[in-house]
mmCIF file of C-alpha atoms in Angstrom:
data_model
loop_
_atom_site.group_PDB
_atom_site.id
_atom_site.type_symbol
_atom_site.label_atom_id
_atom_site.label_comp_id
_atom_site.label_asym_id
_atom_site.label_seq_id
_atom_site.Cartn_x
_atom_site.Cartn_y
_atom_site.Cartn_z
ATOM 1 C CA GLN A 1358 -16.560 5.381 26.457
ATOM 2 C CA VAL A 1359 -12.878 6.207 26.109
ATOM 3 C CA ILE A 1360 -10.835 3.017 25.648
ATOM 4 C CA LYS A 1361 -7.358 2.759 27.141
ATOM 5 C CA CYS A 1362 -5.173 0.429 25.119
ATOM 6 C CA LYS A 1363 -1.655 -0.203 23.894
ATOM 7 C CA ALA A 1364 -0.362 1.499 20.763
ATOM 8 C CA ALA A 1365 2.991 1.782 18.991
ATOM 9 C CA VAL A 1366 3.723 5.507 19.076
ATOM 10 C CA LEU A 1367 6.396 7.144 16.922
ATOM 11 C CA TRP A 1368 7.515 10.207 18.868
ATOM 12 C CA GLU A 1369 10.019 11.480 16.319
ATOM 13 C CA ALA A 1370 11.731 10.555 13.056
ATOM 14 C CA ASN A 1371 14.464 7.898 12.905
ATOM 15 C CA LYS A 1372 13.615 6.475 16.335
ATOM 16 C CA PRO A 1373 12.081 3.115 17.219
ATOM 17 C CA PHE A 1374 8.401 2.814 18.085
ATOM 18 C CA SER A 1375 7.525 2.883 21.762
ATOM 19 C CA ILE A 1376 4.598 0.858 23.077
ATOM 20 C CA GLU A 1377 2.469 3.251 25.149
ATOM 21 C CA GLU A 1378 -0.915 3.187 26.822
ATOM 22 C CA VAL A 1379 -3.072 5.636 24.881
ATOM 23 C CA GLU A 1380 -6.655 6.819 25.189
ATOM 24 C CA VAL A 1381 -8.888 6.220 22.156
ATOM 25 C CA ALA A 1382 -11.947 8.488 22.091
ATOM 26 C CA PRO A 1383 -15.358 7.102 21.141
ATOM 27 C CA PRO A 1384 -16.410 7.481 17.506
ATOM 28 C CA LYS A 1385 -18.155 10.748 16.604
ATOM 29 C CA GLU A 1386 -20.894 11.065 14.001
ATOM 30 C CA HIS A 1387 -20.172 8.899 10.914
ATOM 31 C CA GLU A 1388 -17.121 7.332 12.596
ATOM 32 C CA VAL A 1389 -16.291 3.741 13.498
ATOM 33 C CA ARG A 1390 -14.078 2.373 16.272
ATOM 34 C CA ILE A 1391 -12.300 -0.848 15.342
ATOM 35 C CA LYS A 1392 -10.457 -3.480 17.358
ATOM 36 C CA ILE A 1393 -7.418 -4.237 15.185
ATOM 37 C CA MET A 1394 -6.768 -7.988 14.941
ATOM 38 C CA ALA A 1395 -3.894 -8.059 12.414
ATOM 39 C CA THR A 1396 -1.757 -5.446 10.712
ATOM 40 C CA GLY A 1397 0.885 -5.647 8.018
ATOM 41 C CA ILE A 1398 3.874 -3.352 7.893
ATOM 42 C CA CYS A 1399 4.513 -1.481 4.682
ATOM 43 C CA ARG A 1400 7.423 0.517 3.307
ATOM 44 C CA SER A 1401 5.176 3.600 3.338
ATOM 45 C CA ASP A 1402 5.135 3.413 7.158
ATOM 46 C CA ASP A 1403 8.941 3.269 7.108
ATOM 47 C CA HIS A 1404 9.024 6.298 4.772
ATOM 48 C CA VAL A 1405 7.497 8.347 7.613
ATOM 49 C CA ILE A 1406 10.195 7.145 10.019
ATOM 50 C CA THR A 1407 12.980 8.158 7.613
ATOM 51 C CA GLY A 1408 11.327 11.433 6.611
ATOM 52 C CA ALA A 1409 10.779 10.456 2.951
ATOM 53 C CA LEU A 1410 7.030 10.852 3.612
ATOM 54 C CA VAL A 1411 6.482 13.944 5.756
ATOM 55 C CA MET A 1412 3.943 13.632 8.579
ATOM 56 C CA PRO A 1413 3.446 15.383 11.946
ATOM 57 C CA PHE A 1414 4.674 13.773 15.208
ATOM 58 C CA PRO A 1415 3.855 12.082 17.515
ATOM 59 C CA ILE A 1416 1.933 9.690 15.293
ATOM 60 C CA ILE A 1417 0.433 6.195 15.273
ATOM 61 C CA LEU A 1418 1.405 4.637 11.940
ATOM 62 C CA GLY A 1419 -0.003 1.578 10.148
ATOM 63 C CA HIS A 1420 -2.502 1.456 7.290
ATOM 64 C CA GLU A 1421 -2.761 -2.221 6.243
ATOM 65 C CA ALA A 1422 -5.000 -4.104 8.634
ATOM 66 C CA ALA A 1423 -8.146 -6.017 9.459
ATOM 67 C CA GLY A 1424 -10.290 -5.982 12.561
ATOM 68 C CA VAL A 1425 -13.717 -6.081 14.148
ATOM 69 C CA VAL A 1426 -16.054 -3.126 14.689
ATOM 70 C CA GLU A 1427 -16.211 -2.290 18.414
ATOM 71 C CA SER A 1428 -18.678 0.620 18.253
ATOM 72 C CA VAL A 1429 -20.133 3.105 15.778
ATOM 73 C CA GLY A 1430 -21.022 6.777 15.955
ATOM 74 C CA GLN A 1431 -24.347 8.350 15.027
ATOM 75 C CA GLY A 1432 -25.487 7.969 11.445
ATOM 76 C CA VAL A 1433 -23.267 4.983 10.584
ATOM 77 C CA THR A 1434 -25.209 2.555 8.384
ATOM 78 C CA SER A 1435 -22.650 0.474 6.461
ATOM 79 C CA VAL A 1436 -21.201 -1.447 9.444
ATOM 80 C CA LYS A 1437 -22.291 -2.513 12.924
ATOM 81 C CA PRO A 1438 -20.486 -3.780 16.048
ATOM 82 C CA GLY A 1439 -19.110 -7.295 15.501
ATOM 83 C CA ASP A 1440 -18.610 -6.897 11.743
ATOM 84 C CA LYS A 1441 -15.253 -7.913 10.294
ATOM 85 C CA VAL A 1442 -13.764 -4.951 8.456
ATOM 86 C CA ILE A 1443 -10.715 -3.594 6.637
ATOM 87 C CA PRO A 1444 -9.781 0.083 7.195
ATOM 88 C CA LEU A 1445 -9.219 2.033 3.959
ATOM 89 C CA PHE A 1446 -6.310 4.496 3.692
ATOM 90 C CA VAL A 1447 -7.940 5.667 0.444
ATOM 91 C CA PRO A 1448 -11.533 6.364 1.520
ATOM 92 C CA GLN A 1449 -14.546 6.379 -0.777
ATOM 93 C CA CYS A 1450 -17.033 9.072 0.215
ATOM 94 C CA GLY A 1451 -19.184 8.426 -2.849
ATOM 95 C CA GLU A 1452 -19.929 12.130 -3.280
ATOM 96 C CA CYS A 1453 -16.780 13.946 -4.451
ATOM 97 C CA LYS A 1454 -15.786 14.527 -8.067
ATOM 98 C CA THR A 1455 -13.321 11.623 -8.082
ATOM 99 C CA CYS A 1456 -15.694 9.167 -6.406
ATOM 100 C CA LEU A 1457 -18.393 10.044 -8.945
ATOM 101 C CA ASN A 1458 -16.007 9.563 -11.906
ATOM 102 C CA THR A 1459 -15.717 5.984 -13.171
ATOM 103 C CA LYS A 1460 -12.004 6.503 -13.932
ATOM 104 C CA GLY A 1461 -10.948 7.746 -10.492
ATOM 105 C CA ASN A 1462 -10.337 6.264 -7.047
ATOM 106 C CA LEU A 1463 -8.458 8.927 -5.052
ATOM 107 C CA CYS A 1464 -11.278 10.352 -2.924
ATOM 108 C CA ILE A 1465 -11.040 13.978 -1.838
ATOM 109 C CA LYS A 1466 -11.238 12.798 1.819
ATOM 110 C CA THR A 1467 -7.852 11.076 1.639
ATOM 111 C CA ASP A 1468 -5.016 12.333 3.840
ATOM 112 C CA LEU A 1469 -2.426 11.341 1.221
ATOM 113 C CA GLY A 1470 -0.909 14.557 -0.063
ATOM 114 C CA THR A 1471 -2.305 16.773 2.719
ATOM 115 C CA SER A 1472 -0.425 14.972 5.535
ATOM 116 C CA ALA A 1473 -2.680 16.586 8.134
ATOM 117 C CA GLY A 1474 -2.718 13.540 10.410
ATOM 118 C CA LEU A 1475 -6.254 14.363 11.543
ATOM 119 C CA MET A 1476 -9.788 13.023 11.160
ATOM 120 C CA PRO A 1477 -11.920 14.723 8.467
ATOM 121 C CA ASP A 1478 -13.299 17.122 11.118
ATOM 122 C CA GLY A 1479 -9.780 18.387 11.875
ATOM 123 C CA THR A 1480 -9.309 16.704 15.270
ATOM 124 C CA THR A 1481 -7.658 13.539 16.585
ATOM 125 C CA ARG A 1482 -9.098 10.560 18.520
ATOM 126 C CA PHE A 1483 -5.807 9.532 20.171
ATOM 127 C CA THR A 1484 -4.284 11.070 23.285
ATOM 128 C CA TYR A 1485 -1.393 10.141 25.562
ATOM 129 C CA LYS A 1486 -1.580 11.739 29.021
ATOM 130 C CA GLY A 1487 -3.722 14.477 27.517
ATOM 131 C CA LYS A 1488 -1.360 15.120 24.599
ATOM 132 C CA ALA A 1489 -2.834 14.732 21.103
ATOM 133 C CA ILE A 1490 -1.355 12.013 18.874
ATOM 134 C CA TYR A 1491 -1.755 12.231 15.105
ATOM 135 C CA HIS A 1492 -3.470 9.724 12.818
ATOM 136 C CA PHE A 1493 -1.808 8.237 9.726
ATOM 137 C CA LEU A 1494 -3.691 8.175 6.411
ATOM 138 C CA GLY A 1495 -6.989 8.144 8.291
ATOM 139 C CA THR A 1496 -6.346 4.581 9.520
ATOM 140 C CA SER A 1497 -3.586 4.250 12.199
ATOM 141 C CA THR A 1498 -3.489 0.485 12.664
ATOM 142 C CA PHE A 1499 -0.455 0.042 14.981
ATOM 143 C CA THR A 1500 -2.794 0.133 17.971
ATOM 144 C CA GLU A 1501 -5.252 -2.227 19.650
ATOM 145 C CA TYR A 1502 -8.129 0.159 18.828
ATOM 146 C CA THR A 1503 -8.461 2.860 16.183
ATOM 147 C CA VAL A 1504 -11.155 5.229 14.928
ATOM 148 C CA VAL A 1505 -11.831 5.780 11.226
ATOM 149 C CA HIS A 1506 -14.424 7.700 9.229
ATOM 150 C CA GLU A 1507 -17.278 5.586 7.841
ATOM 151 C CA SER A 1508 -16.032 6.341 4.302
ATOM 152 C CA ALA A 1509 -12.729 4.664 5.257
ATOM 153 C CA VAL A 1510 -13.943 1.209 6.286
ATOM 154 C CA ALA A 1511 -15.198 -1.797 4.303
ATOM 155 C CA LYS A 1512 -17.261 -4.652 5.705
ATOM 156 C CA ILE A 1513 -15.899 -8.030 4.600
ATOM 157 C CA ASP A 1514 -16.884 -11.723 4.682
ATOM 158 C CA SER A 1515 -17.318 -12.843 8.306
ATOM 159 C CA ALA A 1516 -15.433 -16.078 7.520
ATOM 160 C CA ALA A 1517 -12.311 -14.308 6.168
ATOM 161 C CA PRO A 1518 -9.026 -15.001 8.032
ATOM 162 C CA LEU A 1519 -8.042 -11.518 9.246
ATOM 163 C CA GLU A 1520 -4.336 -12.373 9.571
ATOM 164 C CA LYS A 1521 -4.257 -12.972 5.795
ATOM 165 C CA VAL A 1522 -6.802 -10.558 4.301
ATOM 166 C CA CYS A 1523 -5.244 -7.602 6.137
ATOM 167 C CA LEU A 1524 -2.902 -7.499 3.101
ATOM 168 C CA ILE A 1525 -5.877 -6.506 0.939
ATOM 169 C CA GLY A 1526 -5.845 -3.253 2.941
ATOM 170 C CA CYS A 1527 -2.749 -2.114 1.053
ATOM 171 C CA GLY A 1528 0.073 -4.228 -0.336
ATOM 172 C CA PHE A 1529 -1.743 -6.887 -2.296
ATOM 173 C CA SER A 1530 -4.456 -4.623 -3.721
ATOM 174 C CA THR A 1531 -1.923 -1.944 -4.650
ATOM 175 C CA GLY A 1532 0.284 -4.213 -6.762
ATOM 176 C CA TYR A 1533 -2.444 -6.460 -8.174
ATOM 177 C CA GLY A 1534 -4.583 -3.478 -9.152
ATOM 178 C CA ALA A 1535 -1.667 -1.555 -10.709
ATOM 179 C CA ALA A 1536 -1.520 -4.364 -13.289
ATOM 180 C CA LEU A 1537 -5.242 -5.099 -13.682
ATOM 181 C CA GLN A 1538 -6.865 -1.709 -13.079
ATOM 182 C CA THR A 1539 -4.311 1.000 -13.861
ATOM 183 C CA ALA A 1540 -2.214 -0.530 -16.656
ATOM 184 C CA LYS A 1541 -4.952 -2.917 -17.837
ATOM 185 C CA VAL A 1542 -2.333 -5.486 -18.866
ATOM 186 C CA GLU A 1543 -3.474 -7.522 -21.879
ATOM 187 C CA PRO A 1544 -3.167 -11.251 -22.600
ATOM 188 C CA GLY A 1545 0.079 -12.130 -24.388
ATOM 189 C CA SER A 1546 1.843 -8.909 -23.378
ATOM 190 C CA THR A 1547 5.315 -8.420 -21.899
ATOM 191 C CA CYS A 1548 5.756 -6.806 -18.472
ATOM 192 C CA ALA A 1549 8.645 -5.669 -16.261
ATOM 193 C CA VAL A 1550 8.267 -5.225 -12.497
ATOM 194 C CA PHE A 1551 10.938 -3.214 -10.651
ATOM 195 C CA GLY A 1552 11.046 -4.137 -6.953
ATOM 196 C CA LEU A 1553 9.976 -7.492 -5.534
ATOM 197 C CA GLY A 1554 8.659 -6.650 -2.094
ATOM 198 C CA GLY A 1555 5.079 -7.547 -1.194
ATOM 199 C CA VAL A 1556 3.626 -4.955 -3.564
ATOM 200 C CA GLY A 1557 5.945 -5.862 -6.450
ATOM 201 C CA LEU A 1558 5.126 -9.554 -6.053
ATOM 202 C CA SER A 1559 1.430 -8.635 -6.085
ATOM 203 C CA ALA A 1560 2.029 -6.735 -9.345
ATOM 204 C CA VAL A 1561 3.625 -9.921 -10.739
ATOM 205 C CA MET A 1562 0.465 -11.817 -9.700
ATOM 206 C CA GLY A 1563 -1.682 -9.179 -11.399
ATOM 207 C CA CYS A 1564 0.295 -9.429 -14.654
ATOM 208 C CA LYS A 1565 -0.063 -13.209 -14.563
ATOM 209 C CA ALA A 1566 -3.812 -13.011 -13.813
ATOM 210 C CA ALA A 1567 -4.167 -10.662 -16.802
ATOM 211 C CA GLY A 1568 -2.531 -13.269 -19.059
ATOM 212 C CA ALA A 1569 0.870 -11.647 -19.697
ATOM 213 C CA SER A 1570 3.122 -14.055 -21.619
ATOM 214 C CA ARG A 1571 6.389 -12.691 -20.225
ATOM 215 C CA ILE A 1572 6.929 -11.118 -16.808
ATOM 216 C CA ILE A 1573 10.447 -9.876 -16.107
ATOM 217 C CA ALA A 1574 11.147 -9.288 -12.416
ATOM 218 C CA VAL A 1575 13.914 -6.795 -11.551
ATOM 219 C CA ASP A 1576 15.578 -6.505 -8.126
ATOM 220 C CA ILE A 1577 19.062 -6.037 -6.706
ATOM 221 C CA ASN A 1578 18.288 -8.684 -4.061
ATOM 222 C CA LYS A 1579 18.496 -12.074 -5.777
ATOM 223 C CA ASP A 1580 16.951 -13.752 -2.704
ATOM 224 C CA LYS A 1581 13.599 -12.422 -3.979
ATOM 225 C CA PHE A 1582 13.786 -14.319 -7.294
ATOM 226 C CA ALA A 1583 12.513 -17.754 -6.211
ATOM 227 C CA LYS A 1584 9.267 -16.311 -4.847
ATOM 228 C CA ALA A 1585 8.817 -14.072 -7.900
ATOM 229 C CA LYS A 1586 9.063 -17.150 -10.144
ATOM 230 C CA GLU A 1587 6.633 -19.076 -7.927
ATOM 231 C CA LEU A 1588 4.093 -16.244 -8.394
ATOM 232 C CA GLY A 1589 4.461 -15.965 -12.162
ATOM 233 C CA ALA A 1590 7.697 -14.201 -13.150
ATOM 234 C CA THR A 1591 9.214 -15.778 -16.283
ATOM 235 C CA ASP A 1592 12.610 -14.037 -16.009
ATOM 236 C CA CYS A 1593 14.446 -12.499 -13.046
ATOM 237 C CA ILE A 1594 17.275 -10.016 -13.530
ATOM 238 C CA ASN A 1595 19.635 -8.208 -11.174
ATOM 239 C CA PRO A 1596 20.823 -4.787 -12.469
ATOM 240 C CA LYS A 1597 24.111 -5.363 -10.618
ATOM 241 C CA ASP A 1598 24.944 -8.181 -13.058
ATOM 242 C CA PHE A 1599 25.223 -5.801 -16.025
ATOM 243 C CA ASN A 1600 27.633 -3.099 -17.116
ATOM 244 C CA LYS A 1601 24.965 -1.106 -18.928
ATOM 245 C CA PRO A 1602 21.813 0.655 -17.734
ATOM 246 C CA ILE A 1603 18.994 -1.715 -16.886
ATOM 247 C CA HIS A 1604 16.555 -0.121 -19.356
ATOM 248 C CA GLU A 1605 18.954 -1.007 -22.202
ATOM 249 C CA VAL A 1606 19.179 -4.601 -20.949
ATOM 250 C CA LEU A 1607 15.376 -4.898 -20.880
ATOM 251 C CA THR A 1608 14.949 -3.261 -24.286
ATOM 252 C CA GLU A 1609 17.394 -5.765 -25.809
ATOM 253 C CA MET A 1610 15.813 -8.728 -24.008
ATOM 254 C CA THR A 1611 12.387 -7.877 -25.397
ATOM 255 C CA GLY A 1612 13.285 -6.677 -28.893
ATOM 256 C CA GLY A 1613 12.338 -3.040 -28.379
ATOM 257 C CA GLY A 1614 10.943 -2.719 -24.868
ATOM 258 C CA VAL A 1615 8.154 -4.127 -22.705
ATOM 259 C CA ASP A 1616 4.454 -3.359 -23.176
ATOM 260 C CA TYR A 1617 4.002 -2.557 -19.477
ATOM 261 C CA SER A 1618 6.452 -1.636 -16.718
ATOM 262 C CA PHE A 1619 5.874 -1.060 -13.015
ATOM 263 C CA GLU A 1620 8.095 0.840 -10.576
ATOM 264 C CA VAL A 1621 7.308 -0.600 -7.163
ATOM 265 C CA ILE A 1622 10.181 0.834 -5.118
ATOM 266 C CA GLY A 1623 9.723 4.593 -4.796
ATOM 267 C CA ARG A 1624 13.023 5.805 -6.277
ATOM 268 C CA THR A 1625 13.256 8.469 -8.956
ATOM 269 C CA ASP A 1626 16.089 6.730 -10.841
ATOM 270 C CA THR A 1627 14.130 3.483 -11.169
ATOM 271 C CA MET A 1628 10.988 5.417 -12.187
ATOM 272 C CA THR A 1629 12.891 6.853 -15.143
ATOM 273 C CA ALA A 1630 14.442 3.455 -15.963
ATOM 274 C CA ALA A 1631 10.993 1.832 -15.905
ATOM 275 C CA LEU A 1632 9.701 4.491 -18.304
ATOM 276 C CA ALA A 1633 12.672 4.076 -20.648
ATOM 277 C CA CYS A 1634 12.379 0.265 -20.785
ATOM 278 C CA CYS A 1635 8.842 0.252 -22.140
ATOM 279 C CA GLN A 1636 8.116 0.267 -25.883
ATOM 280 C CA TYR A 1637 8.797 3.755 -27.288
ATOM 281 C CA ASN A 1638 5.416 4.233 -28.984
ATOM 282 C CA TYR A 1639 2.764 2.317 -27.027
ATOM 283 C CA GLY A 1640 4.511 1.250 -23.822
ATOM 284 C CA VAL A 1641 2.818 2.042 -20.494
ATOM 285 C CA SER A 1642 4.810 2.631 -17.312
ATOM 286 C CA VAL A 1643 3.124 2.840 -13.912
ATOM 287 C CA ILE A 1644 4.568 4.479 -10.769
ATOM 288 C CA VAL A 1645 3.405 2.389 -7.804
ATOM 289 C CA GLY A 1646 6.070 3.117 -5.162
ATOM 290 C CA VAL A 1647 5.552 6.263 -3.047
ATOM 291 C CA PRO A 1648 7.819 9.009 -4.457
ATOM 292 C CA PRO A 1649 10.288 10.466 -1.941
ATOM 293 C CA ALA A 1650 9.543 13.976 -0.635
ATOM 294 C CA ALA A 1651 11.385 16.948 -2.151
ATOM 295 C CA GLN A 1652 12.845 14.998 -5.080
ATOM 296 C CA LYS A 1653 12.320 15.904 -8.702
ATOM 297 C CA ILE A 1654 12.724 13.868 -11.894
ATOM 298 C CA THR A 1655 14.574 15.183 -14.921
ATOM 299 C CA PHE A 1656 14.051 13.203 -18.117
ATOM 300 C CA ASP A 1657 14.211 13.605 -21.874
ATOM 301 C CA PRO A 1658 10.693 14.594 -23.059
ATOM 302 C CA MET A 1659 11.320 12.602 -26.256
ATOM 303 C CA LEU A 1660 10.624 9.540 -24.065
ATOM 304 C CA LEU A 1661 6.974 10.644 -23.896
ATOM 305 C CA PHE A 1662 6.706 12.466 -27.231
ATOM 306 C CA THR A 1663 7.021 9.189 -29.138
ATOM 307 C CA GLY A 1664 3.861 7.892 -27.451
ATOM 308 C CA ARG A 1665 4.764 6.230 -24.160
ATOM 309 C CA ASN A 1666 2.221 6.521 -21.349
ATOM 310 C CA TRP A 1667 3.441 7.385 -17.839
ATOM 311 C CA LYS A 1668 0.875 6.790 -15.115
ATOM 312 C CA GLY A 1669 0.578 6.756 -11.353
ATOM 313 C CA SER A 1670 -1.499 4.388 -9.261
ATOM 314 C CA VAL A 1671 -2.648 4.692 -5.644
ATOM 315 C CA PHE A 1672 -4.212 1.613 -4.020
ATOM 316 C CA GLY A 1673 -4.139 -0.146 -7.389
ATOM 317 C CA GLY A 1674 -6.749 2.179 -8.863
ATOM 318 C CA TRP A 1675 -9.523 0.364 -6.957
ATOM 319 C CA LYS A 1676 -12.520 2.270 -5.597
ATOM 320 C CA SER A 1677 -11.823 1.072 -2.070
ATOM 321 C CA LYS A 1678 -15.209 0.568 -0.414
ATOM 322 C CA ASP A 1679 -16.580 -1.168 -3.532
ATOM 323 C CA ALA A 1680 -13.523 -3.260 -4.348
ATOM 324 C CA VAL A 1681 -12.180 -4.494 -0.993
ATOM 325 C CA PRO A 1682 -15.161 -6.747 -0.121
ATOM 326 C CA LYS A 1683 -15.004 -8.194 -3.668
ATOM 327 C CA LEU A 1684 -11.250 -8.819 -3.407
ATOM 328 C CA VAL A 1685 -11.799 -10.602 -0.070
ATOM 329 C CA ALA A 1686 -14.533 -12.688 -1.732
ATOM 330 C CA ASP A 1687 -12.131 -13.532 -4.596
ATOM 331 C CA TYR A 1688 -9.526 -14.616 -2.024
ATOM 332 C CA MET A 1689 -12.113 -16.845 -0.332
ATOM 333 C CA LYS A 1690 -12.851 -18.381 -3.770
ATOM 334 C CA LYS A 1691 -9.088 -19.020 -4.161
ATOM 335 C CA LYS A 1692 -8.761 -16.723 -7.192
ATOM 336 C CA PHE A 1693 -5.395 -15.568 -5.806
ATOM 337 C CA VAL A 1694 -3.077 -16.522 -2.949
ATOM 338 C CA LEU A 1695 -1.787 -14.370 -0.091
ATOM 339 C CA ASP A 1696 0.331 -16.859 1.888
ATOM 340 C CA PRO A 1697 3.512 -16.371 -0.200
ATOM 341 C CA LEU A 1698 3.437 -12.645 0.694
ATOM 342 C CA ILE A 1699 3.600 -13.411 4.429
ATOM 343 C CA THR A 1700 7.198 -14.049 5.490
ATOM 344 C CA HIS A 1701 6.942 -13.549 9.264
ATOM 345 C CA THR A 1702 4.185 -13.371 11.865
ATOM 346 C CA LEU A 1703 5.183 -11.574 15.068
ATOM 347 C CA PRO A 1704 3.378 -10.471 18.221
ATOM 348 C CA TRP A 1705 2.807 -6.788 17.614
ATOM 349 C CA THR A 1706 4.931 -5.729 20.611
ATOM 350 C CA LYS A 1707 7.865 -6.853 18.416
ATOM 351 C CA ILE A 1708 6.980 -4.245 15.798
ATOM 352 C CA ASN A 1709 10.511 -2.789 15.779
ATOM 353 C CA GLU A 1710 11.889 -6.242 14.859
ATOM 354 C CA GLY A 1711 9.358 -6.348 12.025
ATOM 355 C CA PHE A 1712 10.697 -3.091 10.626
ATOM 356 C CA ASP A 1713 14.265 -4.401 10.917
ATOM 357 C CA LEU A 1714 13.215 -7.375 8.769
ATOM 358 C CA LEU A 1715 11.631 -4.983 6.240
ATOM 359 C CA ARG A 1716 14.782 -2.863 6.024
ATOM 360 C CA THR A 1717 17.072 -5.865 5.538
ATOM 361 C CA GLY A 1718 14.937 -7.167 2.666
ATOM 362 C CA LYS A 1719 13.764 -10.221 4.602
#
């Protein structure tokens, strides 16, 4: 059956969302229809609004959520109606070259990089008065019901609080995994985290969980420092307080640079600064923030020639379908906290207010 429900539709760039009644088609073969119970808002959604991440319009954004399976298409075996689930913006098909490689997690079925805005079969499940509406990253969670491919959904503990574990769908896992999975931070090491939003704070938590002895948090908004310290940062610095480039400040503070640095903003200038602040021979710098479209980086290759490692990380390097249920289980065992990452809880019809709070750093 087609479900009619409310969704936050973005008709064009740089405009607010409008709450519309849309039609959500039933799941096709190997697809799952989910009732969304809670969704987080992420800077990557805002990047589509501003045009920094190019996607087709009209579109239903949102990719960090938790919900309950409403119905399944033919051939679906991993979930059934009534299961609590988290949609996965990085799917795990289990068959492609990346899924079969122990080092990789960016499944070939992902829409990141192709920006098609369609289901794997090249069609959409959302319509408004007969007009097709595009999907976002195969998830589209700013709606009461969504349809995802079976490779893009993970069944989780039925006791998990959906309004908290929705963060495991993107922000928390992305930052925490960048430290634990991608960088493989070692006990006693020194780390720098650029950007203290939800993902940056999760990277701080990952560095702490890995046993880093010094975690330097960097942000131009000093209001973020108290929470960073609560979650494990040992030092907090504001680049605006110095007359010299921030990478020089960090290099001096640490006697030659940090072991690991993380850029969790999505700006090319901070990506280069994060690279330059890590130790010249064995430092590792990880790009976590989504790079802006149509921007290039120019840097001195000597930065890499001396031995530094520059890496990228999508969804914290986790193989999504395998890792998400385990991360939820770890949360239930109190191995990490999520409450400090939740600043506001709004009814979803106030989604535009939520984005205002994101943009003002609140």
